[in-house]
Amino acid sequence: MHTTRTATRALAVAAAAAAAVTLGVTLPGAAAAADPVLPPPAADIFPNVGTADFDVQHYDVDMQYRANDDISAVTTVTAVAAKALDIIRLDLEGLTVDAVTVNGRNAAFTREADFPATRHKLVVTPAAPVTGEFTVAVTYHGAPTRHQDPDGSFEGWMPTGTGVAALGQPVGTMTWLPSNNTVSDKATYDIDVTAPTRTDGQDLSVASSGNLVSQTVVDADRTRWSWAIGTPLSTSMLVLSVGHFDVLTSTITLASGRVLPEWSFVAKSASDGDRAYINSQRALIKPMLDWLEAKLGPYPGESTGIIWDRAGVGYALETQDRPFFDGFLSDKVLLHELAHMWLGNSVSPDTWSEIWVSEGAARFFEAYYGWQVLGEGDPRQIAADAVKNEPADAWKNPSVGWTDPAQLYGWQAYTRGSFVYSALMNALGPDGFDEVMKSWTKTYRTSSVVTGDFITVASAASGRDLSRTLNQWIVGATAPLLPEDIVRIEPSGTVTTTQGTAPVLPRSVTPVYKSGAGTAAPVVWNTAAQDWSKPGQVTVTGTGADFFGAPFTTASVKVNVLAAPVPTPTVTPTPTVTPLPTVGPSPTGTPSSGSTPLPTVQGASQLSATGSAPVLPALAAGLVLLVAGASAFVISRRRRHAD
C-alpha cells in the first residue's frame, strides 16, 4: 500500500576511497549490554479474523452482479484440516446467507458480529466432522458493505462513480467473499462474475487478479467475465473491480524472456490529461519489472497491468498482478506497488504486525529505484539521516511486537522499516543487498514470514551474522549507534612524506566489524600539534563515526618522515685564459694575433667569474643576427598562416 500522506527520503552520499595507511582502532565504550533482543512473533492484531484450523487451497466464486447494492453468489471453499473439525468458521461481514453445504451435504450455520472487536463470523456445523480435504459451499445475497479499520481507513466493497472496487487489505475481502481472511492463508481462485453488458449507455467491465480466461455473452443484457488466479494469494491481495473502463491490453516481453499479458483498466471518467499520463506510466511497467527482476528474481505474478478509478480511499494498493490506483499515479507509486508483487504478495507477513517486511521494503525500493534509474540520492543515506534526525521518542516504536491495529500503517512499518533495508545495504553494499533479497524471495516464494526469517536469510546469504545489526534497527529503543563491534580499520599500509612537508592522509577509512567490512567513513586526523621538521616516524590519531554513528578512534597511524636531501654543491671549473686578438685590420686584411689590449668601453659590464671581459661588439653583432633570424621566422609563420 502507498498512501498520499507519506514520502520517501533519499539523500546523496559519496564515499571516497581510503588511502594506504597502517591503522589500529580503539573501540568505543561497551554498548553490548543494551543490545535489543527480537521478541517472539506477536499475535495477530486482528485476533478474531481468520483461523489456523484449516488451510484453504482454492476459492471458486460464481457471482451475479446487478448493481453495487444487489449481488448474489455461490462461493465454494476447498480446504484441508489437519485434525477433525466439528465446527468450521469462515469470515463474512454483512450479506445474507441462504444455504451452506459441507462436502455436498446441508450444514447448519449461525452468524456472529462484533464490530469493535472486528469479529464477523459464519459458523458452520457440518453434518459430520471433517478432516483432510473438504469443501464448504456458501450461497448468499444482498448489498455488500465497506469496512472501516481502527485507524479510520476504509476498504472492502467501495463504490465508485460507475461501479465498485473491492479492496482487501487488511481484512476487507470478507465484505463480499466468505473466506479464511488471514494474510497467512494463501489459495488459488476462479472468479466468475456475470454483470450487465452495458449500464447508462456504456460498456461495463469486470477486472480482477490473474488472467482473463474468457469474456462470454450470456444473453442480450449480460456478459460473464472469468478470471483465474493460479498463483497462491492471500485474500487481502485479491481485487474485484466493476465499472465503465477503457480496457487496455498488450503483451510485455521482459528482459528475462518472460512474456506477460497486460490488462489495464482505466475509468472512462479520466480526463485527456489523465489518460496521457496514465499511458506514459503504463510504458514504465516493462522497464520497472526488468529492474525489479534484476534485484528480486523472477516476477511472481501471472499477468500485469493497472486499475485506475476513483473510490475515495486515498491510497494505492498492491492488488495482485494489477495494482489499484485511486485517481492518482506516479512513477514512484507505481514502482512501490510493483515491488509488492514480490515483497508483500508473494512473500507475505505471517501476521499484520510483521508488515514492516513488506511496506518497509517497498518504501526502500522507491528510493533504490530513484538512485539507480532516476539519478537521485543514494538510499544508503536514509539510515544515516535517521540516526541524526529522528526524534529520540520515535525509536521507542519497534517495527514488530506492537499490538494496536491502529498502528498498522504507521511510522514503524513504512519509515522505520525502510531504515532497516538502508542499514542492510550499508552493511553489504548494493550487490550484497541484491543477493540477500533474491535469496529472500526465492526461499519464501508464495509463503508467509516473520521477522526472524528475514534475519536468518540475510545472515545466511551474506555469510555474516547480521542479527545484532538488524535487531537494533528493527526493535532497538534508541537510535542505533553500534551495529556491531568495530574490530579494525582498513586498509593497511604506510604514508610517507619528506622533512618539512605535511603528509597527505586519507579522507576516509573502512571500519571492519565482526561480520566483515562496512561502508567507508570520513576520518579527521589530529595533526595540529605534529612537527614535520624532523625525520623519523610520527604517530597520528584520527577520529570519526561509522555509517551507523558508532564513534571510532584510530590509534596507530604511522607516517614515515624522510630527511630532506642534502644539496650537492655546484663546482665552477677554472677557465683556460687565451690572449684576445688585437682589434683592427692587419695589413693583409686578416685579424692580427698580437696581444694589444682592447680599449675599455664606458658603461660596459665586466664578468669576473672567468677573469675576462666579453667582447661587446661581437655580442652585439650576435644579438642582431639572433633578432633578425627570429623576425624572419615570425614573418615566415605569418605568411604560411595567411596562405
XYZ file of C-alpha atoms in Angstrom:
643
model
C 0.000 0.000 0.000
C 1.138 3.521 -0.736
C -0.642 6.397 0.967
C -0.590 10.011 -0.114
C 0.404 11.062 3.402
C 3.891 9.571 3.378
C 7.062 10.274 1.410
C 10.446 8.610 0.977
C 13.635 10.429 1.899
C 16.661 9.631 -0.194
C 19.687 11.923 0.114
C 23.030 11.746 -1.645
C 26.050 10.023 -0.111
C 29.581 9.768 -1.511
C 32.297 7.501 -0.138
C 35.903 8.414 -1.019
C 38.488 5.665 -1.477
C 40.755 5.188 1.527
C 44.500 5.777 1.056
C 47.063 3.245 2.262
C 47.704 3.598 5.985
C 48.590 1.399 8.898
C 45.737 1.707 11.391
C 44.654 0.328 14.707
C 41.365 1.066 16.402
C 40.173 1.992 19.834
C 36.694 0.555 20.335
C 34.016 2.783 21.820
C 32.541 2.163 25.228
C 30.664 -1.061 25.888
C 27.206 -0.805 24.392
C 26.584 -4.535 24.126
C 24.585 -4.527 27.368
C 21.899 -2.501 25.638
C 21.682 -4.771 22.605
C 17.994 -5.308 21.801
C 16.548 -8.791 21.520
C 13.993 -9.661 18.867
C 10.739 -10.599 20.603
C 8.876 -13.768 19.648
C 6.348 -13.296 16.841
C 3.392 -11.254 18.049
C -0.187 -12.434 17.907
C -2.192 -11.063 15.019
C -3.548 -7.576 15.619
C -6.861 -8.917 14.303
C -7.218 -11.969 16.572
C -10.850 -12.538 15.589
C -10.172 -12.689 11.851
C -9.042 -15.940 10.265
C -8.252 -19.300 11.824
C -5.458 -21.868 11.905
C -7.962 -24.760 11.983
C -7.639 -25.375 8.258
C -5.675 -24.294 5.178
C -7.669 -23.088 2.174
C -6.478 -24.462 -1.155
C -8.928 -22.844 -3.588
C -11.879 -20.438 -3.854
C -14.456 -20.790 -6.616
C -16.670 -17.695 -6.858
C -19.755 -17.550 -9.083
C -21.328 -14.083 -8.698
C -24.293 -12.323 -10.251
C -23.659 -8.568 -10.142
C -26.754 -6.486 -10.854
C -25.776 -3.288 -9.059
C -23.495 -2.208 -6.239
C -26.210 -2.993 -3.695
C -27.549 -6.109 -5.364
C -25.422 -9.204 -5.760
C -25.887 -12.934 -5.284
C -23.197 -15.585 -5.295
C -22.141 -19.113 -4.552
C -18.604 -19.446 -3.207
C -17.080 -22.892 -2.782
C -14.121 -23.130 -0.435
C -11.774 -26.120 -0.732
C -9.625 -26.560 2.359
C -7.530 -29.081 4.291
C -7.881 -29.755 8.031
C -5.030 -31.421 9.896
C -7.419 -32.702 12.557
C -11.134 -33.460 12.729
C -13.371 -30.374 12.832
C -16.942 -30.326 14.013
C -17.157 -26.524 13.607
C -15.935 -24.552 10.597
C -15.538 -20.791 10.979
C -15.369 -18.515 7.952
C -15.122 -14.717 7.871
C -18.099 -12.930 6.308
C -19.240 -9.391 7.112
C -22.821 -8.464 6.279
C -24.809 -10.060 3.442
C -27.498 -12.697 3.887
C -26.547 -16.363 3.871
C -29.160 -18.568 2.209
C -27.606 -22.008 2.479
C -24.392 -23.856 3.347
C -23.233 -27.304 2.364
C -20.166 -29.212 3.533
C -18.918 -31.919 1.202
C -22.219 -31.612 -0.643
C -24.405 -32.120 2.445
C -26.558 -29.435 4.023
C -24.985 -27.894 7.113
C -26.345 -25.743 9.925
C -24.934 -22.265 10.369
C -25.102 -19.183 12.576
C -23.701 -15.650 12.354
C -21.534 -13.693 14.813
C -20.888 -9.942 14.554
C -18.861 -7.756 16.891
C -17.797 -4.584 15.099
C -15.484 -3.148 17.826
C -13.670 -6.495 18.031
C -13.510 -6.894 14.220
C -15.336 -10.200 14.512
C -17.614 -11.238 11.637
C -18.115 -14.995 11.505
C -20.106 -17.528 9.577
C -20.112 -20.506 11.963
C -20.859 -23.761 10.126
C -21.754 -27.060 11.758
C -21.302 -29.901 9.249
C -23.469 -32.991 9.314
C -20.368 -34.931 10.286
C -16.900 -33.825 11.415
C -14.455 -33.204 8.578
C -10.771 -33.970 8.298
C -8.277 -33.801 5.455
C -9.650 -32.114 2.336
C -13.231 -30.817 2.466
C -15.448 -28.282 0.687
C -17.814 -25.640 2.016
C -20.279 -24.058 -0.433
C -21.976 -20.841 0.719
C -24.977 -19.345 -1.090
C -25.599 -15.693 -0.220
C -27.000 -12.385 -1.469
C -27.530 -8.744 -0.539
C -25.762 -5.415 -0.528
C -22.055 -5.716 0.353
C -20.683 -3.109 2.724
C -17.446 -1.250 3.150
C -15.253 -1.979 6.174
C -13.651 0.615 8.444
C -10.394 -0.173 10.211
C -9.342 1.009 13.690
C -7.096 3.655 12.090
C -10.117 5.184 10.346
C -9.278 3.948 6.840
C -11.726 2.070 4.621
C -11.570 -0.974 2.397
C -13.953 -3.709 1.316
C -16.811 -3.020 -1.101
C -16.004 0.570 -2.100
C -18.449 2.271 -4.505
C -17.029 4.231 -7.431
C -18.763 6.556 -9.868
C -19.898 3.709 -12.134
C -19.413 0.550 -10.097
C -17.296 -0.790 -7.265
C -13.711 -1.511 -6.231
C -13.492 -4.445 -3.796
C -10.203 -3.937 -1.908
C -8.993 -6.394 0.689
C -6.126 -5.020 2.762
C -6.126 -5.780 5.570
C -9.463 -7.559 6.152
C -11.981 -6.091 3.687
C -12.389 -9.126 1.428
C -14.822 -10.649 3.933
C -17.376 -7.999 2.891
C -18.093 -9.966 -0.314
C -16.291 -13.312 -0.034
C -16.761 -15.942 2.744
C -13.162 -16.876 3.430
C -10.342 -17.604 5.822
C -9.490 -13.927 5.733
C -5.981 -14.025 7.147
C -2.850 -12.840 5.357
C -1.057 -16.127 6.109
C -3.517 -18.417 4.303
C -2.933 -18.375 0.541
C -5.033 -20.065 -2.114
C -5.804 -20.101 -5.829
C -9.039 -18.637 -7.250
C -11.586 -18.847 -10.017
C -13.614 -15.622 -10.143
C -16.673 -15.643 -12.425
C -18.825 -12.517 -12.452
C -21.912 -12.142 -14.616
C -22.748 -8.442 -14.955
C -24.830 -6.167 -17.198
C -23.158 -5.733 -20.557
C -23.964 -2.005 -20.519
C -25.154 0.492 -17.914
C -26.014 4.129 -18.541
C -25.311 3.589 -22.211
C -21.675 2.462 -21.698
C -19.944 -0.922 -21.630
C -19.453 -2.400 -18.145
C -16.212 -4.282 -17.441
C -15.053 -6.573 -14.621
C -11.400 -6.619 -13.537
C -9.646 -8.982 -11.151
C -6.254 -10.540 -10.459
C -4.661 -13.270 -12.558
C -5.597 -14.000 -16.156
C -8.758 -13.136 -18.046
C -9.814 -16.592 -19.208
C -12.962 -15.598 -21.085
C -15.492 -12.858 -21.696
C -18.733 -14.589 -22.652
C -22.060 -13.102 -23.748
C -24.733 -14.792 -21.614
C -27.742 -13.113 -23.193
C -28.775 -9.792 -24.712
C -28.113 -7.922 -21.478
C -25.400 -9.824 -19.597
C -21.737 -10.773 -20.006
C -19.764 -13.295 -17.970
C -16.184 -12.345 -17.053
C -13.990 -15.265 -15.944
C -10.678 -14.714 -14.145
C -8.274 -17.445 -12.964
C -5.534 -16.959 -10.371
C -3.171 -19.914 -10.279
C -0.542 -18.375 -8.003
C -1.396 -18.833 -4.286
C -2.629 -15.500 -2.964
C -3.986 -14.215 0.343
C -7.479 -12.738 0.354
C -6.052 -9.319 1.232
C -4.299 -9.061 -2.141
C -7.285 -10.087 -4.273
C -9.124 -7.397 -6.251
C -12.524 -7.209 -7.911
C -13.448 -4.018 -9.750
C -16.582 -3.332 -11.818
C -17.187 -0.161 -13.800
C -17.007 1.781 -17.034
C -13.431 1.214 -18.135
C -11.262 1.546 -21.170
C -9.696 -1.926 -21.288
C -6.094 -1.571 -22.495
C -4.186 -4.687 -23.489
C -0.686 -5.508 -24.658
C 1.969 -8.203 -24.480
C 5.110 -7.403 -22.485
C 8.327 -9.353 -23.051
C 10.672 -8.946 -20.112
C 14.456 -8.895 -20.386
C 14.436 -12.352 -18.787
C 12.426 -13.653 -21.743
C 9.205 -13.992 -19.764
C 6.117 -12.948 -21.747
C 3.302 -11.335 -19.745
C -0.162 -10.337 -20.898
C -1.197 -6.853 -19.791
C -4.766 -5.964 -18.928
C -5.166 -2.416 -17.667
C -8.496 -0.827 -16.727
C -8.787 2.969 -16.813
C -12.005 4.703 -15.785
C -13.733 6.356 -18.716
C -14.157 9.413 -16.494
C -10.401 10.097 -16.700
C -9.548 13.394 -18.394
C -7.479 13.567 -21.562
C -4.541 14.733 -19.474
C -5.004 11.823 -17.064
C -5.150 9.371 -19.957
C -1.938 10.665 -21.492
C -0.140 10.458 -18.153
C -1.533 7.004 -17.361
C -0.317 5.719 -20.720
C 3.143 7.132 -20.012
C 3.094 5.242 -16.719
C 1.951 2.035 -18.424
C 5.037 2.340 -20.633
C 7.147 2.118 -17.456
C 5.773 -1.265 -16.415
C 8.217 -3.248 -18.538
C 11.433 -1.386 -17.542
C 10.332 -1.396 -13.914
C 9.663 -5.139 -13.948
C 13.010 -5.694 -15.680
C 14.776 -3.680 -12.981
C 12.895 -5.454 -10.191
C 13.659 -8.892 -11.644
C 17.363 -7.985 -11.588
C 17.049 -7.150 -7.886
C 14.483 -9.686 -6.678
C 14.449 -12.604 -9.086
C 11.683 -13.856 -11.402
C 8.390 -11.986 -11.465
C 5.966 -13.959 -9.246
C 2.722 -12.967 -10.965
C 0.844 -14.307 -13.980
C -0.009 -11.071 -15.790
C 0.369 -7.351 -15.263
C -1.423 -4.034 -15.648
C -3.161 -1.419 -13.528
C -6.661 -0.443 -12.378
C -7.248 3.314 -12.272
C -10.528 4.527 -10.808
C -11.870 6.802 -8.090
C -13.011 5.007 -4.928
C -12.230 7.745 -2.400
C -9.935 5.583 -0.263
C -6.874 7.854 -0.554
C -4.329 5.140 -1.213
C -2.898 2.881 -3.895
C -2.996 -0.844 -3.179
C -0.780 -3.710 -4.337
C -3.624 -5.929 -5.522
C -2.141 -8.944 -7.275
C -0.984 -8.542 -10.888
C -2.724 -5.193 -11.432
C -2.426 -2.710 -8.560
C -5.307 -0.358 -7.841
C -4.750 3.416 -8.044
C -7.354 5.726 -6.545
C -7.335 8.569 -9.057
C -3.603 9.279 -8.804
C -0.429 7.719 -10.133
C 3.292 8.472 -10.303
C 6.438 6.581 -11.170
C 7.433 6.130 -7.514
C 3.937 4.950 -6.528
C 3.876 2.538 -9.466
C 7.303 1.186 -8.550
C 6.202 0.792 -4.922
C 3.150 -1.286 -5.842
C 5.008 -3.393 -8.415
C 7.712 -4.159 -5.842
C 4.937 -5.522 -3.644
C 4.322 -8.292 -6.181
C 7.456 -9.851 -4.687
C 7.513 -8.173 -1.278
C 4.084 -8.481 0.302
C 2.100 -10.551 -2.186
C 4.480 -13.447 -2.856
C 6.499 -13.144 0.361
C 3.863 -12.040 2.860
C 3.907 -11.186 6.547
C 2.608 -14.067 8.634
C 0.553 -11.608 10.666
C -0.205 -7.936 10.123
C 2.124 -6.981 12.979
C 5.020 -8.133 10.728
C 4.040 -5.784 7.891
C 7.338 -3.875 8.022
C 8.926 -6.684 5.984
C 6.762 -5.689 3.018
C 5.942 -1.995 3.464
C 9.417 -1.041 4.628
C 10.857 -2.924 1.656
C 8.571 -1.276 -0.911
C 9.332 2.147 0.556
C 13.070 1.484 0.369
C 12.815 0.197 -3.197
C 11.267 3.519 -4.201
C 14.496 5.199 -3.100
C 16.656 2.431 -4.590
C 14.969 2.885 -7.979
C 15.267 6.665 -7.665
C 19.010 6.308 -7.159
C 19.814 3.776 -9.869
C 17.303 4.806 -12.529
C 16.339 8.429 -11.873
C 19.730 9.693 -10.695
C 18.555 10.649 -7.210
C 20.363 10.325 -3.882
C 21.972 7.158 -2.568
C 19.387 5.259 -0.450
C 22.083 4.206 1.996
C 21.892 7.721 3.379
C 18.359 7.097 4.651
C 19.573 5.183 7.700
C 22.412 7.626 8.418
C 19.977 10.540 8.365
C 17.620 8.603 10.609
C 20.276 8.329 13.307
C 20.892 12.070 13.137
C 17.396 13.406 12.639
C 14.720 11.130 14.063
C 13.382 12.227 17.472
C 14.538 10.065 20.360
C 10.961 9.087 21.205
C 10.392 7.716 17.710
C 12.756 4.813 18.330
C 10.519 3.576 21.126
C 8.111 2.350 18.420
C 9.526 -1.006 17.252
C 8.782 -2.363 13.811
C 7.467 -5.603 15.331
C 5.898 -6.539 18.638
C 3.181 -3.866 18.660
C -0.454 -4.907 19.126
C -2.596 -1.851 18.357
C -4.310 -2.302 14.952
C -4.492 1.482 14.590
C -0.694 1.399 14.137
C -0.889 -0.844 11.084
C 0.182 1.801 8.569
C 2.267 3.869 10.960
C 5.831 5.167 11.093
C 7.227 1.910 12.426
C 6.066 -0.079 9.382
C 6.867 2.224 6.472
C 9.564 4.615 7.654
C 11.441 2.625 10.279
C 11.018 -0.424 8.091
C 12.824 1.365 5.249
C 15.661 2.242 7.653
C 16.304 -1.487 8.142
C 16.805 -2.080 4.432
C 19.005 1.010 4.140
C 21.175 -0.233 7.010
C 21.384 -3.656 5.381
C 22.588 -2.155 2.103
C 25.225 -0.184 4.011
C 26.443 -3.335 5.686
C 26.606 -5.346 2.449
C 26.795 -2.878 -0.441
C 24.259 -2.863 -3.305
C 25.436 -6.162 -4.825
C 25.398 -7.969 -1.495
C 21.997 -6.449 -0.728
C 20.609 -7.728 -4.034
C 21.848 -11.232 -3.290
C 20.089 -11.229 0.076
C 16.833 -10.020 -1.455
C 16.950 -12.617 -4.242
C 17.532 -15.326 -1.667
C 14.642 -13.937 0.398
C 12.115 -14.022 -2.444
C 13.303 -17.436 -3.644
C 13.269 -19.065 -0.209
C 9.805 -17.820 0.752
C 8.057 -17.518 -2.610
C 4.238 -17.661 -2.070
C 4.858 -18.133 1.669
C 4.293 -16.170 4.877
C 7.165 -14.992 7.059
C 8.111 -13.477 10.387
C 10.949 -11.066 11.129
C 13.283 -13.788 12.358
C 13.058 -15.447 8.946
C 14.420 -12.306 7.311
C 17.367 -12.078 9.707
C 18.182 -15.751 9.117
C 18.113 -15.406 5.321
C 20.128 -12.156 5.378
C 22.822 -13.739 7.547
C 22.975 -16.943 5.507
C 23.011 -15.233 2.110
C 25.698 -12.730 3.167
C 27.809 -15.199 5.137
C 27.722 -12.795 8.090
C 25.841 -12.796 11.365
C 23.685 -9.701 10.941
C 21.364 -10.353 13.869
C 22.792 -7.688 16.158
C 22.768 -5.019 13.466
C 19.268 -5.757 12.214
C 17.794 -6.162 15.687
C 18.866 -2.648 16.605
C 17.187 -1.200 13.529
C 14.029 -3.283 13.915
C 13.303 -3.121 17.654
C 16.007 -1.048 19.374
C 14.552 1.582 21.706
C 17.285 4.128 20.898
C 18.933 5.315 17.701
C 21.307 2.574 16.502
C 24.868 3.527 17.422
C 26.705 0.234 17.265
C 25.688 -2.150 14.534
C 28.481 -4.443 15.693
C 31.819 -4.131 17.451
C 34.402 -2.477 15.225
C 37.344 -4.867 15.051
C 39.780 -2.841 12.980
C 40.084 -0.146 10.354
C 41.259 -0.896 6.828
C 43.149 -0.790 4.559
C 46.729 -1.217 5.861
C 49.956 0.326 4.543
C 52.186 3.340 5.170
C 52.194 7.057 4.483
C 55.470 8.736 3.577
C 56.427 12.388 3.437
C 59.608 14.442 3.364
C 61.067 16.560 6.112
C 59.173 19.849 6.463
C 56.139 18.701 4.389
C 52.815 17.639 5.908
C 51.692 14.184 4.678
C 48.623 13.585 2.549
C 46.342 11.436 4.724
C 43.260 9.513 3.552
C 39.917 11.296 3.675
C 38.043 8.125 4.637
C 38.670 4.717 6.133
C 36.705 1.453 6.190
C 35.565 0.046 9.537
C 35.649 -3.746 9.735
C 33.142 -5.437 12.028
C 32.955 -8.934 13.412
C 30.963 -9.913 10.344
C 33.049 -8.099 7.718
C 33.859 -4.749 6.127
C 31.351 -1.922 6.278
C 30.863 1.330 4.400
C 33.751 3.817 4.090
C 33.540 6.559 6.714
C 35.107 10.040 6.860
C 38.026 10.466 9.267
C 39.553 13.587 10.867
C 43.283 13.373 11.655
C 44.795 15.127 14.662
C 47.792 16.803 13.011
C 47.645 20.248 14.616
C 50.484 19.545 17.095
C 52.643 17.468 14.793
C 56.162 18.624 13.879
C 57.145 17.545 10.381
C 60.553 19.285 10.525
C 62.412 16.278 11.917
C 62.953 12.954 10.178
C 61.651 9.743 11.738
C 58.295 8.069 12.303
C 55.310 10.053 13.568
C 52.140 8.576 15.084
C 48.933 10.406 14.194
C 45.483 9.721 15.657
C 42.221 10.170 13.831
C 38.584 10.143 14.859
C 35.269 9.658 13.134
C 31.986 7.803 13.183
C 30.973 4.892 11.024
C 27.887 4.979 8.856
C 25.694 3.898 11.738
C 27.002 6.606 14.034
C 29.356 4.445 16.093
C 32.449 6.502 17.077
C 35.917 5.169 16.406
C 39.438 6.406 17.191
C 42.389 5.222 15.153
C 45.405 4.612 17.364
C 48.399 3.760 15.201
C 48.673 5.810 12.062
C 52.326 5.621 11.115
C 53.850 8.357 8.978
C 57.451 7.971 7.812
C 59.140 11.393 7.619
C 62.165 11.161 5.350
C 65.096 13.521 5.841
C 65.315 16.246 3.220
C 68.144 15.537 0.734
C 71.454 17.497 1.273
C 72.017 19.836 -1.705
C 75.055 18.938 -3.881
C 77.425 21.991 -4.139
C 77.989 23.462 -7.626
C 81.671 23.399 -8.731
C 82.683 26.050 -11.294
C 85.644 24.896 -13.423
C 88.616 27.300 -13.894
C 88.638 28.505 -17.499
C 91.721 28.495 -19.701
C 92.856 32.057 -20.409
C 93.605 32.676 -24.093
C 95.074 36.006 -25.302
C 92.452 38.028 -27.055
C 93.175 39.151 -30.622
C 94.020 42.722 -31.429
C 91.121 44.668 -32.726
C 91.799 46.337 -36.088
C 92.742 45.333 -39.619
C 96.028 43.777 -40.381
C 97.988 44.718 -43.433
C 96.704 41.585 -45.108
C 93.058 42.164 -44.110
C 93.018 39.357 -41.506
C 92.901 39.738 -37.760
C 96.211 40.108 -36.008
C 97.264 37.584 -33.426
C 99.008 40.214 -31.364
C 98.275 40.882 -27.705
C 97.312 44.514 -27.872
C 94.614 45.090 -25.150
C 91.078 46.029 -26.212
C 90.016 49.567 -25.479
C 87.723 49.958 -22.452
C 84.116 50.712 -23.295
C 82.447 53.106 -20.882
C 79.446 51.626 -19.079
C 80.167 48.043 -20.151
C 79.723 45.262 -17.568
C 82.729 43.234 -16.600
C 82.437 39.427 -15.973
C 84.592 38.413 -13.063
C 83.653 34.732 -12.912
C 86.198 33.878 -15.593
C 88.603 36.726 -15.026
C 87.985 38.126 -18.537
C 85.570 40.596 -20.109
C 83.254 39.900 -23.067
C 83.838 41.394 -26.455
C 80.840 43.725 -26.626
C 80.915 44.386 -30.387
C 80.864 40.626 -31.045
C 77.967 40.111 -28.602
C 76.045 42.976 -30.173
C 76.563 41.517 -33.614
C 75.383 38.153 -32.443
C 72.317 39.707 -30.868
C 71.475 41.497 -34.106
C 71.727 38.247 -36.030
C 69.526 36.479 -33.470
C 66.819 39.147 -33.624
C 66.913 39.180 -37.406
C 66.580 35.417 -37.546
C 63.642 35.456 -35.142
C 61.921 38.162 -37.163
C 62.354 36.201 -40.344
C 60.896 33.110 -38.620
C 57.844 35.042 -37.380
C 57.260 36.591 -40.809
C 57.526 33.153 -42.370
C 54.991 31.708 -39.879
C 52.581 34.564 -40.551
C 52.826 34.055 -44.292
C 52.170 30.348 -44.018
C 49.194 31.087 -41.789
C 47.875 33.640 -44.312
C 48.319 31.141 -47.140
